[in-house]
Amino acid sequence: MSPDLIYGLAGLAVFGIGFFRALTLAAPLRRVLALKLCAVGASFLLIVAAYRQPPVTADAVPHALVITGIVVMVSAMAVALALIHRIAVLERERSDG
Amino acid sequence: MADLAGIDWAVAAVLLPLIGAMACFAVPRAAATIGLAAVAVTGAAALALGLQVAAEGALTVPLGGWGAPLGIDLRADGLSVVMLVMTAGVGLLVSLSALGERDARRRRYFWPLWLLLLTGLNGVYLSGDLFNLYVMIEVISIAAIGLTVLRGNLAALKAGLEYLFASMVGAILFLLAVGLVYLNYGRLDLSGLAGIAGAGDAVLAAVLALTLVGMALKTALFPLHYWLPAAHAGATAPASALLSALVVKASLYIVLRLFQYLVAPSEVMVTLIGALGATAMLWGGIQALRAPRLKLLVAWSTVAQVGLIFVAFARAGADGTAESWKAAALIMLAHALAKAAMFLAAGRIKDEVGHDEIARLDRSPIRPTLAQFTFALAAISLIGLPPTAGFAGKWMLMEGAIAAGYWHWVVVTLVGTLLSVAVFSRVLAGFLRFDRVRGPLGEHQGWALADAPPLVLALGALGLGLIAVQVLAFLEIGAPLGGTTGVWP
Amino acid sequence: MTEVVLLPLFILLTSLGVAPLIFALPERAAKLRTAINLTAAAAKVALVAWLSWKVSQGVIYEVQFEMLPGLAFKLQADPLAVLFIALSAVLWLITTVYAVGYLEKGPHRSRFFGFFSLCVAATVGIAMAGNLFTFLIFYELLTLATYPLVIHRGTAEALRAGRIYLIYTLCGGLALLLGTLWLYVMAGTTDFVPRGVMAEVVAETPVQAQLLFLVLIAGLGVKAALVPFHAWLPIAMVAPAPVSALLHAVAVVKAGAFGIMRVVYEVFGIDVAQGLGVTTPLLAFAAVTILYGSVRALMEDDLKKRLAFSTVSQVSYITLGVALASPIAAIGALAHLTHQGLMKITMFLAAGNLAEGLGVKKVSQLDGTGRQMPGTMLAFTLAVLAMIGLPPLAGFVSKWYLASGGLGSGQGWVIALLIGSSLLNALYFLPIVHRAWFRDADGAPAVPGRPRIGWLLTAPPIATATLVVVAGVFANAPFSPLEWTRFIVAREYLEPLP
């Protein structure tokens, strides 16, 4: 087994675990984390894709993609967290008053 | 036109709303003014691009002079321009009706979010490579979720969160598909990918499956539509109009492009898409029949209409998609106009009457007749009665289906049409019923300037049916799915 | 000779264009609304008169633009179209006068007259449609514009009637849509061409052509109230009197009958249809409808419903004449299109006056009404006599031609059918006349005092009754419905085969 295949399979596995949990979990925070795992798995695949046998240097494009992907995921995650927080606040207000 | 002051209209169509969004956010006092101006200027850029494409044919703009595969290409053909102009037109009218918003917080955040959404939409329609598409649909998602929760109440927030999860899953699936494409083919620019894949390629099948599921989630194709009704029904009227009319179209557009560049659809795939569409049409119709509130009914009708668009794509089997996509595009266009009009009109009715419970609409002594008329016009287009754009789309759908001998799609469409008649006559009969009103009834009450944008949109849906030939001819510029790009057999 | 002039478009705009204006008028601007209505109606009559003159000189107007690839929106004023337009233009003017009087103080007048104009526009569009595609557009517009009129009173009963009306007519519309699509795919065109466009298709795929005919006739049969698609018509009688009069005696049912005529003559072509063997079933349906409608009319006590079932029966005379496939019968059918319109609108207007002035809605309450409302009842009586077929009134002329047409095409039983139907006509109409003139009112009238109806309500039925007499007595004068009809039939039958 070559290292990139191991990396690739691991990436897919991480993605799969995340995806499965994202669909099955009910608690919003856990779902966010599961989705994060999904994103990490997908990024993993792309990073592996950049690997080239030396002496050729690694392909920079997938790395650029991953960085963009991380930025996008972080902002989506932030929105999700903000929403969850706001919902919690509103629910607390409602049960109080 | 491109030489005019050296302006690159495609770039302008993406950058102008982005700059506008930042300006709106920075100067909240002038948000509405800046926002409206930005939308108008973006619309003008889209029109200019349209003229250019009409004159010169499809164009490709390498950003910063770096061409594909290393750089990023923007590409504009007939389909892109039609989508851009549709977005600009609907967007401008919705923007006008959003000027009436009185809540300060909503006023402040609506404009930056909407302009960001516009950036994403225009970006999707002009993207020439897969990764750009991914980024742009994420931009759309985040802006759209912002618009969904703008009302700020618990129901809207919960609907927004559900939408966010659906959207994120969809996006990640798409990202994975993009990764697989790069792994296998080493490039992401669409024109370079065209024709690169052989038949029966396993990776390609995976890419196709991932993208289709991802996009079905985002566009709310049955059975992945679960998030849509609550999200679209719970938002403020202009936001609902934008979400239903424009946002779902972006992912539909990606599906069309996928079939154009990556892989010609197989018969099984097309049948599956059509079957899901048909189910969506029926299920959406049935749920709309049961919906207690006006906006929820309109939202369920979106589920049905998305189904109709997929049926239109599938109307003549795999071989027919070279023509069928035009029927789908026409219905997308018709739906954008009519649904925006309908959501705005529903919002107006709710404002004037004070509630939007369908069963109690006929008890109100206030009848916002102009908004009701607009709603009726939009309904006529969504049902597909002549001479509206919806009719033109359904005509194309059924004509192609009959010609290819696919009678089942004709039957499905007719049943769906009857269902939508039942759905909308529920509402329209309430508008015209008077014996349950207590108190004096004033005619021509509740007319306001805010009725104008939805009315124009509804009339646009009507008028578009009369110029369907021209629209169809324009769609063909650059042969988006016509065969010259080399994928079609 | 075909001229491309905008005259048909102007005729369409006299009603389509004023509808938005009327919608926008505030409720209290009654005078202005009436002025606009009457001006538009009068302008239409004038334009139609001009059009008739030009068409009689052999000019055919045509306006078209492409709406969908290969499909044009096409207006065409040929002699057949002119017949229907002239009928609706004249009756629109008369009914508008009546409606102004009828709805004087009623609510939602802007809405009413707006949709009323739209209906007339749809009727004119149906008349002038140059292909089945355009016909379909206006056919659906007619459905949509009549629905608010049917439920105008806004009561639960009206809404129920409206729902039934909508279900029937929209299903009919869908069948017609399907038929039009199928025709387009099979024949490559939907144009109305004298002698038809289906010869090749029929030769190649006769079974499909038969099915297509069935679908088209089912779609059109709903509006033409062919049994078994007739049930909406009596129910729709909850509408206000002017609506029942113009729309359900003239515009809507005639649109269906007119469409059947176009399909048989100018889509299939009468020879082709006959060769295909589809005219005989159509004939059978028409015959059954004629008898069934009459029998049901006999059993109704509600005056408007009795009239409605009579319409069901009478409109099928047109279909009968078409299906007989003989030139003489065709003349009868076309003449009946006009004559029946004149007779039935007279009756409905009179029925409206009875309800409005005396509160009389049932046949059994009609005793002595002749003395209370002599003008109205005189008009009604004339229409009844014409409908039964008393010479020299209008109904006689059309029945005469239908009978000779039946005889000429070897279908002698048609005469028996016509005699039977006329007897039934007499059975359900003469008691009305008898009660009105020869029985005294027993007890107090439902509405005490003198009937409170003005000349705006009395004049229109008298005017239409006069037309009934004129159309019968001067049947051979130039520009009479009968003469015009002969002109049309000569064109349909004598035009060389393509």
Short mmCIF file of N, CA, C and O in Angstrom, two decimals, chain C residues 45-92:
data_model
loop_
_atom_site.label_atom_id
_atom_site.label_comp_id
_atom_site.label_asym_id
_atom_site.label_seq_id
_atom_site.Cartn_x
_atom_site.Cartn_y
_atom_site.Cartn_z
N VAL C 45 -68.80 47.68 -32.67
CA VAL C 45 -69.83 47.42 -33.68
C VAL C 45 -69.47 48.12 -34.99
O VAL C 45 -69.55 47.54 -36.08
N ALA C 46 -69.01 49.37 -34.87
CA ALA C 46 -68.67 50.12 -36.08
C ALA C 46 -67.52 49.44 -36.82
O ALA C 46 -67.57 49.25 -38.04
N LEU C 47 -66.48 49.06 -36.06
CA LEU C 47 -65.33 48.42 -36.69
C LEU C 47 -65.73 47.10 -37.35
O LEU C 47 -65.27 46.76 -38.45
N VAL C 48 -66.63 46.37 -36.66
CA VAL C 48 -67.05 45.09 -37.21
C VAL C 48 -67.86 45.30 -38.48
O VAL C 48 -67.75 44.54 -39.45
N ALA C 49 -68.67 46.36 -38.49
CA ALA C 49 -69.45 46.65 -39.70
C ALA C 49 -68.49 46.89 -40.86
O ALA C 49 -68.67 46.36 -41.97
N TRP C 50 -67.46 47.67 -40.61
CA TRP C 50 -66.47 47.95 -41.65
C TRP C 50 -65.80 46.65 -42.10
O TRP C 50 -65.67 46.37 -43.30
N LEU C 51 -65.43 45.86 -41.10
CA LEU C 51 -64.76 44.60 -41.40
C LEU C 51 -65.66 43.71 -42.27
O LEU C 51 -65.21 43.13 -43.26
N SER C 52 -66.95 43.64 -41.89
CA SER C 52 -67.86 42.78 -42.65
C SER C 52 -67.92 43.23 -44.10
O SER C 52 -67.92 42.42 -45.02
N TRP C 53 -67.97 44.54 -44.28
CA TRP C 53 -68.05 45.07 -45.63
C TRP C 53 -66.82 44.63 -46.42
O TRP C 53 -66.93 44.10 -47.53
N LYS C 54 -65.63 44.82 -45.80
CA LYS C 54 -64.40 44.48 -46.51
C LYS C 54 -64.35 42.97 -46.80
O LYS C 54 -63.97 42.56 -47.89
N VAL C 55 -64.73 42.19 -45.79
CA VAL C 55 -64.64 40.74 -45.98
C VAL C 55 -65.61 40.28 -47.07
O VAL C 55 -65.31 39.39 -47.86
N SER C 56 -66.77 40.92 -47.11
CA SER C 56 -67.74 40.53 -48.14
C SER C 56 -67.19 40.84 -49.53
O SER C 56 -67.59 40.25 -50.52
N GLN C 57 -66.23 41.77 -49.58
CA GLN C 57 -65.60 42.07 -50.86
C GLN C 57 -64.48 41.08 -51.18
O GLN C 57 -63.77 41.24 -52.16
N GLY C 58 -64.30 40.11 -50.32
CA GLY C 58 -63.29 39.09 -50.60
C GLY C 58 -61.95 39.36 -49.94
O GLY C 58 -60.98 38.65 -50.18
N VAL C 59 -61.86 40.36 -49.08
CA VAL C 59 -60.61 40.63 -48.37
C VAL C 59 -60.54 39.74 -47.14
O VAL C 59 -61.55 39.53 -46.47
N ILE C 60 -59.37 39.18 -46.88
CA ILE C 60 -59.19 38.45 -45.62
C ILE C 60 -58.04 39.09 -44.88
O ILE C 60 -56.95 39.25 -45.42
N TYR C 61 -58.30 39.47 -43.65
CA TYR C 61 -57.26 40.14 -42.86
C TYR C 61 -56.45 39.11 -42.10
O TYR C 61 -56.98 38.11 -41.63
N GLU C 62 -55.18 39.41 -41.94
CA GLU C 62 -54.34 38.47 -41.21
C GLU C 62 -53.26 39.24 -40.44
O GLU C 62 -52.61 40.11 -41.00
N VAL C 63 -53.12 38.93 -39.16
CA VAL C 63 -52.05 39.51 -38.36
C VAL C 63 -51.38 38.36 -37.64
O VAL C 63 -52.07 37.52 -37.07
N GLN C 64 -50.07 38.27 -37.69
CA GLN C 64 -49.45 37.19 -36.93
C GLN C 64 -48.03 37.53 -36.49
O GLN C 64 -47.36 38.33 -37.11
N PHE C 65 -47.64 36.93 -35.37
CA PHE C 65 -46.23 36.97 -34.98
C PHE C 65 -45.87 35.65 -34.32
O PHE C 65 -46.75 34.96 -33.78
N GLU C 66 -44.60 35.32 -34.37
CA GLU C 66 -44.18 34.02 -33.87
C GLU C 66 -44.08 34.06 -32.35
O GLU C 66 -43.44 34.95 -31.78
N MET C 67 -44.75 33.12 -31.70
CA MET C 67 -44.72 33.10 -30.23
C MET C 67 -43.80 32.02 -29.70
O MET C 67 -43.04 32.22 -28.78
N LEU C 68 -43.92 30.84 -30.28
CA LEU C 68 -43.04 29.73 -29.94
C LEU C 68 -42.44 29.26 -31.25
O LEU C 68 -43.01 29.52 -32.31
N PRO C 69 -41.31 28.57 -31.20
CA PRO C 69 -40.68 28.16 -32.45
C PRO C 69 -41.68 27.44 -33.36
O PRO C 69 -42.24 26.42 -32.98
N GLY C 70 -41.91 28.01 -34.52
CA GLY C 70 -42.79 27.37 -35.49
C GLY C 70 -44.26 27.62 -35.24
O GLY C 70 -45.11 27.15 -36.00
N LEU C 71 -44.59 28.30 -34.18
CA LEU C 71 -45.99 28.51 -33.84
C LEU C 71 -46.28 30.00 -33.78
O LEU C 71 -45.63 30.73 -33.05
N ALA C 72 -47.27 30.41 -34.55
CA ALA C 72 -47.58 31.83 -34.59
C ALA C 72 -48.85 32.12 -33.81
O ALA C 72 -49.75 31.29 -33.73
N PHE C 73 -48.86 33.30 -33.23
CA PHE C 73 -50.11 33.87 -32.73
C PHE C 73 -50.73 34.54 -33.95
O PHE C 73 -50.15 35.45 -34.52
N LYS C 74 -51.88 34.06 -34.36
CA LYS C 74 -52.40 34.48 -35.66
C LYS C 74 -53.86 34.86 -35.56
O LYS C 74 -54.69 34.06 -35.15
N LEU C 75 -54.14 36.10 -35.93
CA LEU C 75 -55.52 36.54 -36.01
C LEU C 75 -55.89 36.64 -37.48
O LEU C 75 -55.11 37.15 -38.28
N GLN C 76 -57.08 36.16 -37.78
CA GLN C 76 -57.45 36.11 -39.18
C GLN C 76 -58.95 36.36 -39.25
O GLN C 76 -59.73 35.69 -38.59
N ALA C 77 -59.34 37.35 -40.03
CA ALA C 77 -60.76 37.66 -40.13
C ALA C 77 -61.29 37.11 -41.44
O ALA C 77 -61.25 37.78 -42.46
N ASP C 78 -61.76 35.87 -41.41
CA ASP C 78 -62.39 35.29 -42.60
C ASP C 78 -63.91 35.36 -42.40
O ASP C 78 -64.38 35.77 -41.35
N PRO C 79 -64.68 34.98 -43.40
CA PRO C 79 -66.14 35.12 -43.27
C PRO C 79 -66.71 34.41 -42.03
O PRO C 79 -67.58 34.95 -41.35
N LEU C 80 -66.20 33.22 -41.74
CA LEU C 80 -66.71 32.49 -40.58
C LEU C 80 -66.46 33.27 -39.30
O LEU C 80 -67.32 33.37 -38.42
N ALA C 81 -65.26 33.85 -39.20
CA ALA C 81 -64.93 34.65 -38.02
C ALA C 81 -65.86 35.83 -37.92
O ALA C 81 -66.37 36.16 -36.84
N VAL C 82 -66.09 36.49 -39.05
CA VAL C 82 -66.91 37.69 -39.03
C VAL C 82 -68.31 37.39 -38.52
O VAL C 82 -68.89 38.17 -37.77
N LEU C 83 -68.84 36.23 -38.88
CA LEU C 83 -70.17 35.87 -38.42
C LEU C 83 -70.24 35.89 -36.88
O LEU C 83 -71.13 36.48 -36.28
N PHE C 84 -69.25 35.27 -36.27
CA PHE C 84 -69.23 35.15 -34.81
C PHE C 84 -68.90 36.51 -34.16
O PHE C 84 -69.51 36.89 -33.16
N ILE C 85 -67.97 37.24 -34.76
CA ILE C 85 -67.62 38.55 -34.20
C ILE C 85 -68.82 39.48 -34.25
O ILE C 85 -69.11 40.18 -33.29
N ALA C 86 -69.50 39.48 -35.40
CA ALA C 86 -70.63 40.39 -35.55
C ALA C 86 -71.67 40.08 -34.49
O ALA C 86 -72.20 40.97 -33.83
N LEU C 87 -71.94 38.78 -34.31
CA LEU C 87 -72.91 38.38 -33.30
C LEU C 87 -72.50 38.89 -31.93
O LEU C 87 -73.28 39.52 -31.21
N SER C 88 -71.24 38.63 -31.57
CA SER C 88 -70.85 39.02 -30.20
C SER C 88 -70.75 40.52 -30.06
O SER C 88 -71.05 41.05 -28.99
N ALA C 89 -70.35 41.23 -31.12
CA ALA C 89 -70.24 42.68 -30.99
C ALA C 89 -71.60 43.32 -30.77
O ALA C 89 -71.77 44.14 -29.86
N VAL C 90 -72.57 42.90 -31.56
CA VAL C 90 -73.91 43.49 -31.43
C VAL C 90 -74.50 43.13 -30.07
O VAL C 90 -75.02 43.99 -29.36
N LEU C 91 -74.36 41.86 -29.70
CA LEU C 91 -74.97 41.46 -28.43
C LEU C 91 -74.22 42.05 -27.24
O LEU C 91 -74.80 42.29 -26.19
N TRP C 92 -72.92 42.31 -27.41
CA TRP C 92 -72.17 42.95 -26.32
C TRP C 92 -72.74 44.33 -26.06
O TRP C 92 -72.97 44.71 -24.91
#
